[in-house]
mmCIF file of C-alpha atoms and ligand atoms in Angstrom:
data_model
loop_
_atom_site.group_PDB
_atom_site.id
_atom_site.type_symbol
_atom_site.label_atom_id
_atom_site.label_comp_id
_atom_site.label_asym_id
_atom_site.label_seq_id
_atom_site.Cartn_x
_atom_site.Cartn_y
_atom_site.Cartn_z
ATOM 1 C CA MET A 26 71.066 2.513 -5.338
ATOM 2 C CA THR A 27 70.565 -0.408 -2.938
ATOM 3 C CA THR A 28 68.516 -3.413 -3.812
ATOM 4 C CA SER A 29 66.433 -5.652 -1.633
ATOM 5 C CA SER A 30 67.593 -9.216 -2.227
ATOM 6 C CA THR A 31 65.767 -12.424 -1.665
ATOM 7 C CA SER A 32 67.062 -15.776 -2.821
ATOM 8 C CA ASP A 33 64.000 -16.170 -5.043
ATOM 9 C CA THR A 34 64.441 -12.879 -6.900
ATOM 10 C CA ILE A 35 63.885 -13.029 -10.655
ATOM 11 C CA ALA A 36 65.589 -10.261 -12.622
ATOM 12 C CA VAL A 37 63.747 -8.970 -15.702
ATOM 13 C CA LEU A 38 65.837 -6.972 -18.154
ATOM 14 C CA GLY A 39 63.744 -5.112 -20.719
ATOM 15 C CA LEU A 40 60.405 -3.566 -19.860
ATOM 16 C CA GLY A 41 58.832 -3.160 -23.267
ATOM 17 C CA PRO A 42 55.288 -4.547 -23.640
ATOM 18 C CA MET A 43 56.427 -8.183 -23.331
ATOM 19 C CA GLY A 44 59.052 -7.708 -20.592
ATOM 20 C CA SER A 45 56.496 -5.722 -18.556
ATOM 21 C CA ALA A 46 53.842 -8.420 -19.008
ATOM 22 C CA ILE A 47 56.318 -11.070 -17.849
ATOM 23 C CA ALA A 48 57.471 -8.982 -14.853
ATOM 24 C CA ARG A 49 53.865 -8.447 -13.826
ATOM 25 C CA ALA A 50 52.981 -12.143 -14.204
ATOM 26 C CA ILE A 51 55.933 -13.128 -11.998
ATOM 27 C CA ALA A 52 54.933 -10.559 -9.369
ATOM 28 C CA ASP A 53 51.238 -11.508 -9.591
ATOM 29 C CA SER A 54 52.257 -15.081 -8.813
ATOM 30 C CA GLY A 55 53.867 -13.793 -5.592
ATOM 31 C CA GLY A 56 57.442 -13.433 -6.814
ATOM 32 C CA HIS A 57 59.961 -10.661 -6.257
ATOM 33 C CA VAL A 58 61.047 -9.037 -9.532
ATOM 34 C CA ARG A 59 64.061 -6.795 -9.854
ATOM 35 C CA ALA A 60 63.760 -5.077 -13.209
ATOM 36 C CA TRP A 61 65.812 -2.826 -15.455
ATOM 37 C CA ASN A 62 65.021 -1.031 -18.675
ATOM 38 C CA ARG A 63 67.400 0.977 -20.863
ATOM 39 C CA THR A 64 64.991 3.934 -20.734
ATOM 40 C CA PRO A 65 63.636 4.522 -17.212
ATOM 41 C CA ARG A 66 60.191 2.947 -16.787
ATOM 42 C CA THR A 67 57.616 2.726 -14.021
ATOM 43 C CA PHE A 68 54.564 0.534 -13.489
ATOM 44 C CA GLU A 69 51.340 2.539 -13.206
ATOM 45 C CA THR A 70 49.608 0.019 -10.944
ATOM 46 C CA VAL A 71 51.106 -2.181 -8.261
ATOM 47 C CA PRO A 72 50.971 -5.948 -8.839
ATOM 48 C CA ALA A 73 48.231 -8.007 -7.196
ATOM 49 C CA ALA A 74 50.861 -9.810 -5.099
ATOM 50 C CA GLY A 75 54.671 -9.898 -4.945
ATOM 51 C CA THR A 76 56.825 -6.885 -5.764
ATOM 52 C CA ILE A 77 58.501 -5.207 -8.717
ATOM 53 C CA GLU A 78 61.595 -3.176 -7.891
ATOM 54 C CA ILE A 79 63.150 -1.053 -10.658
ATOM 55 C CA VAL A 80 66.917 -0.547 -10.666
ATOM 56 C CA ASP A 81 69.392 1.450 -12.744
ATOM 57 C CA SER A 82 71.598 -1.168 -14.406
ATOM 58 C CA PRO A 83 71.592 -4.800 -15.580
ATOM 59 C CA ALA A 84 74.355 -5.587 -13.049
ATOM 60 C CA LEU A 85 72.235 -4.273 -10.148
ATOM 61 C CA ALA A 86 69.183 -6.165 -11.382
ATOM 62 C CA VAL A 87 70.925 -9.538 -11.412
ATOM 63 C CA GLU A 88 72.600 -9.145 -7.988
ATOM 64 C CA SER A 89 71.589 -12.221 -5.912
ATOM 65 C CA ALA A 90 68.913 -13.213 -8.443
ATOM 66 C CA GLU A 91 68.556 -16.946 -9.060
ATOM 67 C CA LEU A 92 67.060 -16.403 -12.486
ATOM 68 C CA VAL A 93 67.498 -13.625 -15.050
ATOM 69 C CA LEU A 94 65.068 -13.038 -17.903
ATOM 70 C CA ILE A 95 66.134 -10.861 -20.836
ATOM 71 C CA CYS A 96 63.335 -9.597 -23.093
ATOM 72 C CA VAL A 97 64.518 -6.871 -25.451
ATOM 73 C CA ARG A 98 63.952 -6.061 -29.144
ATOM 74 C CA ASP A 99 66.413 -8.492 -30.756
ATOM 75 C CA HIS A 100 69.690 -10.348 -30.297
ATOM 76 C CA ALA A 101 71.869 -7.339 -31.111
ATOM 77 C CA ALA A 102 70.249 -5.675 -28.071
ATOM 78 C CA SER A 103 70.267 -8.784 -25.867
ATOM 79 C CA ARG A 104 74.003 -9.329 -26.498
ATOM 80 C CA GLU A 105 74.722 -5.831 -25.155
ATOM 81 C CA VAL A 106 72.687 -6.698 -22.062
ATOM 82 C CA VAL A 107 74.461 -10.047 -21.613
ATOM 83 C CA GLU A 108 77.892 -8.366 -21.816
ATOM 84 C CA ALA A 109 76.746 -5.807 -19.231
ATOM 85 C CA LEU A 110 75.574 -8.393 -16.700
ATOM 86 C CA ALA A 111 78.134 -11.164 -17.262
ATOM 87 C CA GLY A 112 80.469 -10.159 -14.431
ATOM 88 C CA ALA A 113 77.642 -9.898 -11.889
ATOM 89 C CA VAL A 114 75.366 -12.823 -12.694
ATOM 90 C CA GLY A 115 77.286 -15.591 -10.909
ATOM 91 C CA ASP A 116 75.505 -18.956 -10.920
ATOM 92 C CA ALA A 117 72.092 -17.576 -11.923
ATOM 93 C CA VAL A 118 70.465 -18.958 -15.048
ATOM 94 C CA VAL A 119 69.991 -16.384 -17.830
ATOM 95 C CA VAL A 120 66.871 -16.926 -19.969
ATOM 96 C CA ASN A 121 66.924 -14.944 -23.207
ATOM 97 C CA ALA A 122 63.368 -14.459 -24.500
ATOM 98 C CA SER A 123 64.311 -11.881 -27.142
ATOM 99 C CA THR A 124 63.279 -12.898 -30.664
ATOM 100 C CA GLY A 125 66.083 -13.799 -33.075
ATOM 101 C CA THR A 126 66.879 -16.048 -36.011
ATOM 102 C CA PRO A 127 68.151 -19.591 -35.349
ATOM 103 C CA ILE A 128 71.689 -18.543 -36.341
ATOM 104 C CA GLU A 129 71.557 -15.539 -34.010
ATOM 105 C CA THR A 130 70.249 -17.533 -31.067
ATOM 106 C CA VAL A 131 72.960 -20.177 -31.475
ATOM 107 C CA GLU A 132 75.644 -17.460 -31.680
ATOM 108 C CA SER A 133 74.226 -15.772 -28.580
ATOM 109 C CA ALA A 134 74.268 -19.089 -26.698
ATOM 110 C CA GLU A 135 77.874 -19.690 -27.771
ATOM 111 C CA ARG A 136 78.892 -16.231 -26.541
ATOM 112 C CA ALA A 137 77.098 -16.857 -23.236
ATOM 113 C CA ALA A 138 79.025 -20.134 -22.868
ATOM 114 C CA GLN A 139 82.315 -18.284 -23.525
ATOM 115 C CA LEU A 140 81.343 -15.885 -20.727
ATOM 116 C CA GLY A 141 80.734 -18.873 -18.426
ATOM 117 C CA LEU A 142 76.986 -18.214 -18.102
ATOM 118 C CA ARG A 143 74.232 -20.733 -17.486
ATOM 119 C CA TYR A 144 71.980 -19.871 -20.437
ATOM 120 C CA VAL A 145 68.544 -20.814 -21.797
ATOM 121 C CA THR A 146 66.885 -19.661 -25.038
ATOM 122 C CA ALA A 147 63.147 -18.992 -24.870
ATOM 123 C CA ALA A 148 60.604 -18.065 -27.536
ATOM 124 C CA VAL A 149 57.331 -16.491 -26.436
ATOM 125 C CA MET A 150 54.602 -17.650 -28.795
ATOM 126 C CA VAL A 151 51.696 -15.508 -27.567
ATOM 127 C CA PRO A 152 50.795 -11.806 -27.292
ATOM 128 C CA THR A 153 51.211 -9.961 -23.981
ATOM 129 C CA SER A 154 47.544 -10.374 -23.020
ATOM 130 C CA MET A 155 47.988 -14.160 -22.743
ATOM 131 C CA ILE A 156 51.058 -14.049 -20.498
ATOM 132 C CA GLY A 157 50.151 -15.404 -17.059
ATOM 133 C CA THR A 158 47.020 -17.128 -18.390
ATOM 134 C CA GLU A 159 46.218 -20.695 -19.381
ATOM 135 C CA HIS A 160 46.705 -19.619 -23.025
ATOM 136 C CA SER A 161 50.383 -18.745 -22.584
ATOM 137 C CA PHE A 162 52.841 -20.753 -24.702
ATOM 138 C CA VAL A 163 56.624 -20.525 -24.376
ATOM 139 C CA LEU A 164 59.356 -22.705 -25.927
ATOM 140 C CA TYR A 165 62.619 -23.293 -24.014
ATOM 141 C CA ALA A 166 65.994 -24.796 -25.035
ATOM 142 C CA GLY A 167 69.005 -25.403 -22.835
ATOM 143 C CA ARG A 168 70.738 -27.939 -20.612
ATOM 144 C CA ASP A 169 68.422 -29.896 -18.286
ATOM 145 C CA GLU A 170 70.133 -28.560 -15.158
ATOM 146 C CA ASP A 171 69.572 -24.962 -16.324
ATOM 147 C CA ILE A 172 66.002 -25.521 -17.535
ATOM 148 C CA GLY A 173 65.277 -26.997 -14.091
ATOM 149 C CA VAL A 174 65.879 -23.570 -12.507
ATOM 150 C CA THR A 175 63.165 -21.995 -14.668
ATOM 151 C CA ASP A 176 60.284 -23.805 -12.927
ATOM 152 C CA ARG A 177 59.052 -20.706 -11.076
ATOM 153 C CA LEU A 178 59.197 -18.625 -14.247
ATOM 154 C CA GLN A 179 57.298 -21.305 -16.180
ATOM 155 C CA ALA A 180 54.644 -21.494 -13.469
ATOM 156 C CA ALA A 181 54.253 -17.693 -13.374
ATOM 157 C CA LEU A 182 53.887 -17.426 -17.150
ATOM 158 C CA GLY A 183 51.178 -20.139 -17.074
ATOM 159 C CA GLY A 184 49.793 -22.181 -19.966
ATOM 160 C CA VAL A 185 52.158 -24.450 -21.883
ATOM 161 C CA SER A 186 55.942 -24.573 -21.423
ATOM 162 C CA ASP A 187 57.518 -26.680 -24.163
ATOM 163 C CA VAL A 188 61.112 -27.723 -23.430
ATOM 164 C CA VAL A 189 62.615 -28.738 -26.780
ATOM 165 C CA GLY A 190 66.124 -29.942 -25.845
ATOM 166 C CA ASN A 191 69.549 -28.321 -25.885
ATOM 167 C CA ASP A 192 69.619 -26.998 -29.471
ATOM 168 C CA HIS A 193 69.220 -23.219 -29.186
ATOM 169 C CA ALA A 194 68.127 -22.999 -32.846
ATOM 170 C CA VAL A 195 64.916 -24.954 -32.221
ATOM 171 C CA PRO A 196 62.779 -22.378 -30.336
ATOM 172 C CA PRO A 197 63.278 -19.613 -32.942
ATOM 173 C CA ALA A 198 62.926 -22.100 -35.832
ATOM 174 C CA LEU A 199 59.541 -23.221 -34.469
ATOM 175 C CA ASP A 200 58.593 -19.648 -33.540
ATOM 176 C CA LEU A 201 59.351 -18.250 -36.992
ATOM 177 C CA ALA A 202 57.815 -21.265 -38.752
ATOM 178 C CA MET A 203 54.538 -20.700 -36.908
ATOM 179 C CA LEU A 204 54.693 -16.971 -37.687
ATOM 180 C CA ASP A 205 55.353 -17.882 -41.346
ATOM 181 C CA ILE A 206 51.957 -19.609 -41.410
ATOM 182 C CA TYR A 207 50.296 -16.903 -39.320
ATOM 183 C CA PHE A 208 51.346 -13.907 -41.422
ATOM 184 C CA ALA A 209 50.725 -15.704 -44.722
ATOM 185 C CA GLY A 210 47.291 -16.693 -43.399
ATOM 186 C CA MET A 211 46.428 -13.174 -42.242
ATOM 187 C CA TYR A 212 47.595 -11.723 -45.574
ATOM 188 C CA ALA A 213 45.602 -14.344 -47.493
ATOM 189 C CA PHE A 214 42.509 -13.502 -45.446
ATOM 190 C CA LEU A 215 42.876 -9.765 -46.124
ATOM 191 C CA HIS A 216 43.462 -10.473 -49.825
ATOM 192 C CA SER A 217 40.489 -12.806 -50.104
ATOM 193 C CA ALA A 218 38.256 -10.396 -48.164
ATOM 194 C CA ALA A 219 39.193 -7.655 -50.651
ATOM 195 C CA LEU A 220 38.435 -10.050 -53.506
ATOM 196 C CA VAL A 221 34.951 -10.917 -52.250
ATOM 197 C CA GLY A 222 34.442 -7.271 -51.238
ATOM 198 C CA ALA A 223 34.920 -6.294 -54.878
ATOM 199 C CA HIS A 224 31.961 -8.573 -55.618
ATOM 200 C CA GLY A 225 29.692 -6.997 -52.980
ATOM 201 C CA ILE A 226 30.284 -9.584 -50.234
ATOM 202 C CA ASP A 227 31.252 -7.811 -47.033
ATOM 203 C CA ALA A 228 33.834 -9.220 -44.638
ATOM 204 C CA THR A 229 31.291 -10.194 -41.974
ATOM 205 C CA ARG A 230 29.314 -12.256 -44.461
ATOM 206 C CA TYR A 231 32.553 -13.802 -45.723
ATOM 207 C CA LEU A 232 33.994 -14.656 -42.281
ATOM 208 C CA PRO A 233 32.239 -18.038 -41.719
ATOM 209 C CA TYR A 234 33.383 -19.218 -45.147
ATOM 210 C CA ALA A 235 36.966 -18.187 -44.351
ATOM 211 C CA GLU A 236 36.772 -20.001 -41.011
ATOM 212 C CA GLY A 237 35.509 -23.110 -42.787
ATOM 213 C CA ILE A 238 38.424 -23.210 -45.222
ATOM 214 C CA VAL A 239 40.892 -22.687 -42.352
ATOM 215 C CA GLU A 240 39.430 -25.830 -40.761
ATOM 216 C CA THR A 241 39.887 -27.640 -44.087
ATOM 217 C CA LEU A 242 43.502 -26.436 -44.175
ATOM 218 C CA ARG A 243 44.033 -27.810 -40.687
ATOM 219 C CA GLY A 244 42.808 -31.223 -41.853
ATOM 220 C CA THR A 245 45.180 -31.065 -44.843
ATOM 221 C CA LEU A 246 48.382 -30.624 -42.838
ATOM 222 C CA PRO A 247 48.866 -34.269 -41.728
ATOM 223 C CA GLY A 248 48.687 -35.462 -45.369
ATOM 224 C CA LEU A 249 51.190 -32.796 -46.450
ATOM 225 C CA THR A 250 53.464 -33.904 -43.602
ATOM 226 C CA THR A 251 53.331 -37.543 -44.781
ATOM 227 C CA ALA A 252 54.049 -36.431 -48.354
ATOM 228 C CA ILE A 253 57.108 -34.298 -47.548
ATOM 229 C CA GLU A 254 58.549 -36.801 -45.084
ATOM 230 C CA GLY A 255 58.190 -39.679 -47.581
ATOM 231 C CA ARG A 256 58.819 -37.438 -50.605
ATOM 232 C CA SER A 257 56.011 -39.342 -52.301
ATOM 233 C CA TYR A 258 53.264 -37.531 -54.167
ATOM 234 C CA ASP A 259 50.862 -40.170 -55.400
ATOM 235 C CA GLY A 260 47.835 -39.872 -53.082
ATOM 236 C CA GLY A 261 45.644 -38.965 -56.055
ATOM 237 C CA GLU A 262 43.449 -36.416 -54.255
ATOM 238 C CA ALA A 263 44.595 -33.058 -55.581
ATOM 239 C CA ARG A 264 46.330 -33.235 -58.967
ATOM 240 C CA LEU A 265 48.903 -30.651 -59.937
ATOM 241 C CA ASP A 266 47.056 -29.661 -63.135
ATOM 242 C CA MET A 267 43.724 -29.270 -61.322
ATOM 243 C CA CYS A 268 45.256 -27.079 -58.595
ATOM 244 C CA LEU A 269 47.068 -24.993 -61.204
ATOM 245 C CA ALA A 270 43.699 -24.276 -62.845
ATOM 246 C CA PHE A 271 42.287 -23.080 -59.473
ATOM 247 C CA LEU A 272 45.302 -20.867 -58.944
ATOM 248 C CA ASP A 273 45.004 -19.402 -62.447
ATOM 249 C CA HIS A 274 41.382 -18.504 -61.642
ATOM 250 C CA ILE A 275 42.397 -16.745 -58.421
ATOM 251 C CA VAL A 276 45.108 -14.775 -60.237
ATOM 252 C CA THR A 277 42.733 -13.815 -63.058
ATOM 253 C CA THR A 278 39.879 -12.869 -60.703
ATOM 254 C CA SER A 279 42.230 -10.698 -58.618
ATOM 255 C CA THR A 280 43.580 -8.959 -61.701
ATOM 256 C CA ASP A 281 40.027 -8.451 -63.040
ATOM 257 C CA VAL A 282 39.113 -6.342 -59.981
ATOM 258 C CA GLY A 283 42.431 -4.438 -59.906
ATOM 259 C CA LEU A 284 43.895 -6.427 -57.031
ATOM 260 C CA ASP A 285 47.517 -7.581 -57.069
ATOM 261 C CA PRO A 286 47.267 -11.415 -57.068
ATOM 262 C CA GLY A 287 49.951 -11.500 -54.343
ATOM 263 C CA LEU A 288 50.426 -14.886 -52.723
ATOM 264 C CA ALA A 289 48.178 -16.618 -55.266
ATOM 265 C CA ARG A 290 50.564 -15.637 -58.085
ATOM 266 C CA LEU A 291 53.533 -16.874 -56.065
ATOM 267 C CA VAL A 292 51.840 -20.246 -55.478
ATOM 268 C CA ARG A 293 50.604 -20.404 -59.088
ATOM 269 C CA ASP A 294 54.128 -19.805 -60.400
ATOM 270 C CA ALA A 295 55.597 -22.481 -58.103
ATOM 271 C CA SER A 296 52.910 -24.886 -59.355
ATOM 272 C CA SER A 297 53.691 -23.997 -63.004
ATOM 273 C CA ARG A 298 57.372 -24.762 -62.426
ATOM 274 C CA ALA A 299 56.420 -28.112 -60.848
ATOM 275 C CA MET A 300 54.318 -28.900 -63.966
ATOM 276 C CA THR A 301 57.484 -28.644 -66.087
ATOM 277 C CA ARG A 302 59.198 -31.323 -63.967
ATOM 278 C CA TRP A 303 56.419 -33.686 -62.878
ATOM 279 C CA PRO A 304 53.462 -35.434 -64.558
ATOM 280 C CA ALA A 305 50.185 -33.495 -64.424
ATOM 281 C CA ASP A 306 48.535 -36.164 -62.246
ATOM 282 C CA THR A 307 51.170 -35.862 -59.506
ATOM 283 C CA ASP A 308 49.781 -34.605 -56.181
ATOM 284 C CA TRP A 309 49.998 -30.818 -55.885
ATOM 285 C CA ASP A 310 52.098 -31.437 -52.712
ATOM 286 C CA VAL A 311 55.063 -32.001 -55.082
ATOM 287 C CA VAL A 312 55.441 -28.212 -55.096
ATOM 288 C CA ALA A 313 57.421 -28.840 -51.885
ATOM 289 C CA GLU A 314 60.207 -30.514 -53.905
ATOM 290 C CA GLU A 315 61.536 -27.173 -55.144
ATOM 291 C CA MET A 316 61.977 -25.980 -51.540
ATOM 292 C CA LEU A 317 63.413 -29.285 -50.301
ATOM 293 C CA SER A 318 65.866 -29.408 -53.233
ATOM 294 C CA SER A 319 67.083 -25.841 -52.727
ATOM 295 C CA ILE A 320 67.804 -26.562 -49.033
ATOM 296 C CA SER A 321 69.660 -29.797 -49.992
ATOM 297 C CA ARG A 322 71.766 -27.903 -52.574
ATOM 298 C CA ARG A 323 72.689 -25.256 -50.008
ATOM 299 C CA SER A 324 73.679 -27.899 -47.397
ATOM 300 C CA GLU A 325 75.807 -29.723 -49.993
ATOM 301 C CA SER A 326 77.592 -26.528 -51.073
ATOM 302 C CA ALA A 327 78.248 -25.676 -47.405
ATOM 303 C CA VAL A 328 80.082 -28.990 -46.804
HETATM 304 N N1 NAP B 469 54.876 -7.964 -27.739
HETATM 305 C C1 NAP B 469 54.552 -9.196 -28.116
HETATM 306 O O1 NAP B 469 53.359 -9.520 -28.281
HETATM 307 C C2 NAP B 469 55.620 -10.239 -28.295
HETATM 308 C C3 NAP B 469 55.235 -11.584 -28.560
HETATM 309 C C4 NAP B 469 56.203 -12.564 -28.695
HETATM 310 C C5 NAP B 469 57.546 -12.212 -28.601
HETATM 311 N N2 NAP B 469 57.885 -10.908 -28.365
HETATM 312 C C6 NAP B 469 59.326 -10.593 -28.306
HETATM 313 O O2 NAP B 469 59.649 -10.037 -27.040
HETATM 314 C C7 NAP B 469 60.749 -9.129 -27.213
HETATM 315 C C8 NAP B 469 60.369 -7.805 -26.567
HETATM 316 O O3 NAP B 469 59.234 -7.319 -27.234
HETATM 317 P P1 NAP B 469 58.359 -6.117 -26.704
HETATM 318 O O4 NAP B 469 56.967 -6.396 -27.107
HETATM 319 O O5 NAP B 469 58.609 -5.850 -25.283
HETATM 320 O O6 NAP B 469 58.802 -4.829 -27.555
HETATM 321 P P2 NAP B 469 60.067 -4.488 -28.466
HETATM 322 O O7 NAP B 469 59.740 -3.175 -29.038
HETATM 323 O O8 NAP B 469 60.383 -5.589 -29.404
HETATM 324 O O9 NAP B 469 61.267 -4.348 -27.411
HETATM 325 C C9 NAP B 469 61.276 -3.235 -26.556
HETATM 326 C C10 NAP B 469 62.298 -3.440 -25.490
HETATM 327 O O10 NAP B 469 63.610 -3.636 -26.053
HETATM 328 C C11 NAP B 469 64.489 -2.696 -25.408
HETATM 329 N N3 NAP B 469 65.644 -2.424 -26.234
HETATM 330 C C12 NAP B 469 65.685 -2.170 -27.560
HETATM 331 N N4 NAP B 469 66.957 -1.979 -27.958
HETATM 332 C C13 NAP B 469 67.745 -2.125 -26.862
HETATM 333 C C14 NAP B 469 69.142 -2.072 -26.630
HETATM 334 N N5 NAP B 469 70.006 -1.831 -27.615
HETATM 335 N N6 NAP B 469 69.593 -2.288 -25.359
HETATM 336 C C15 NAP B 469 68.725 -2.541 -24.359
HETATM 337 N N7 NAP B 469 67.390 -2.606 -24.501
HETATM 338 C C16 NAP B 469 66.910 -2.401 -25.754
HETATM 339 C C17 NAP B 469 63.594 -1.498 -25.199
HETATM 340 O O11 NAP B 469 64.191 -0.590 -24.314
HETATM 341 P P3 NAP B 469 63.755 0.972 -24.389
HETATM 342 O O12 NAP B 469 62.449 1.062 -23.676
HETATM 343 O O13 NAP B 469 64.867 1.683 -23.731
HETATM 344 O O14 NAP B 469 63.651 1.324 -25.859
HETATM 345 C C18 NAP B 469 62.379 -2.205 -24.613
HETATM 346 O O15 NAP B 469 62.586 -2.626 -23.294
HETATM 347 C C19 NAP B 469 60.998 -8.982 -28.712
HETATM 348 O O16 NAP B 469 62.104 -9.753 -29.095
HETATM 349 C C20 NAP B 469 59.711 -9.513 -29.311
HETATM 350 O O17 NAP B 469 59.887 -10.073 -30.608
HETATM 351 C C21 NAP B 469 56.969 -9.927 -28.199
#
């Protein structure tokens, strides 16, 4: 197969939902995309501007491209793609937007360096529908001279591009940390909706109350940040013993209606353990100490 090459070609490797959304956003912004997917794919509608050309191999896709974006399931998959394109990619910058753990992304960056590639780690923080809109949000890590080549990609994806330095662990650490909050929050909402549902309060009636407490949570985060950074727990606003009583009520109320207490039991148990180590009038935030201490112990044993 022959490929049409322009100096501003962006190669997109991986045309799952996210890779396709990115390819379309680049084309819609007037760019030329040369794309590859492991399983042959087509686009049902042509882009509003630009072009998307589909080719048969990663090596063909990256030919003469100035920028290469990889967006596949995980880092096991992206490493196969990187090995397949390494001999053909030349001086182009490879942006890997496949989700991985911090350890995986660092290992992938190290392998890319061994292969002599210019390499950037990206983490896409939004669903496909927000790609190419003002709501898009993507984190990037890499060397300044490589990040500089991603300008057209950043512009096509729209919204916020957050360049976080040259540590390839940072985008996935922030990505997974935000998802940690998001999934726990969604699970807590479903759990609490079931709890009120068991008392005849339907989810629609409950929603404004849930939204209100999420706002309260938002206002609580700066204080928690100050507490864990200073490791001081003497603000006097939410005592450990008082919070433990709330948590006991949630666990009991869940159990009363036949609902597994879930996250509430986990938080209650962490609070009970804190009560064995700290005075009852310590701020509830001291629950963080167990997590901070276990990370310190692991770092010390790794040295
Ligand atoms: N979708 C979202 O809303 C979203 C949001 C943020 C981040 N992400 C991240 O974006 C990445 C892509 O996600 P996605 O939504 O497009 O769907 P996905 O199901 O995570 O990935 C599908 C893509 O991965 C390819 N793939 C899987 N294994 C492969 C392998 N061994 N070699 C080559 N290609 C392989 C698939 O190719 P085939 O078609 O041949 O199977 C397909 O192109 C993921 O890392 C995901 O976590 C997605």
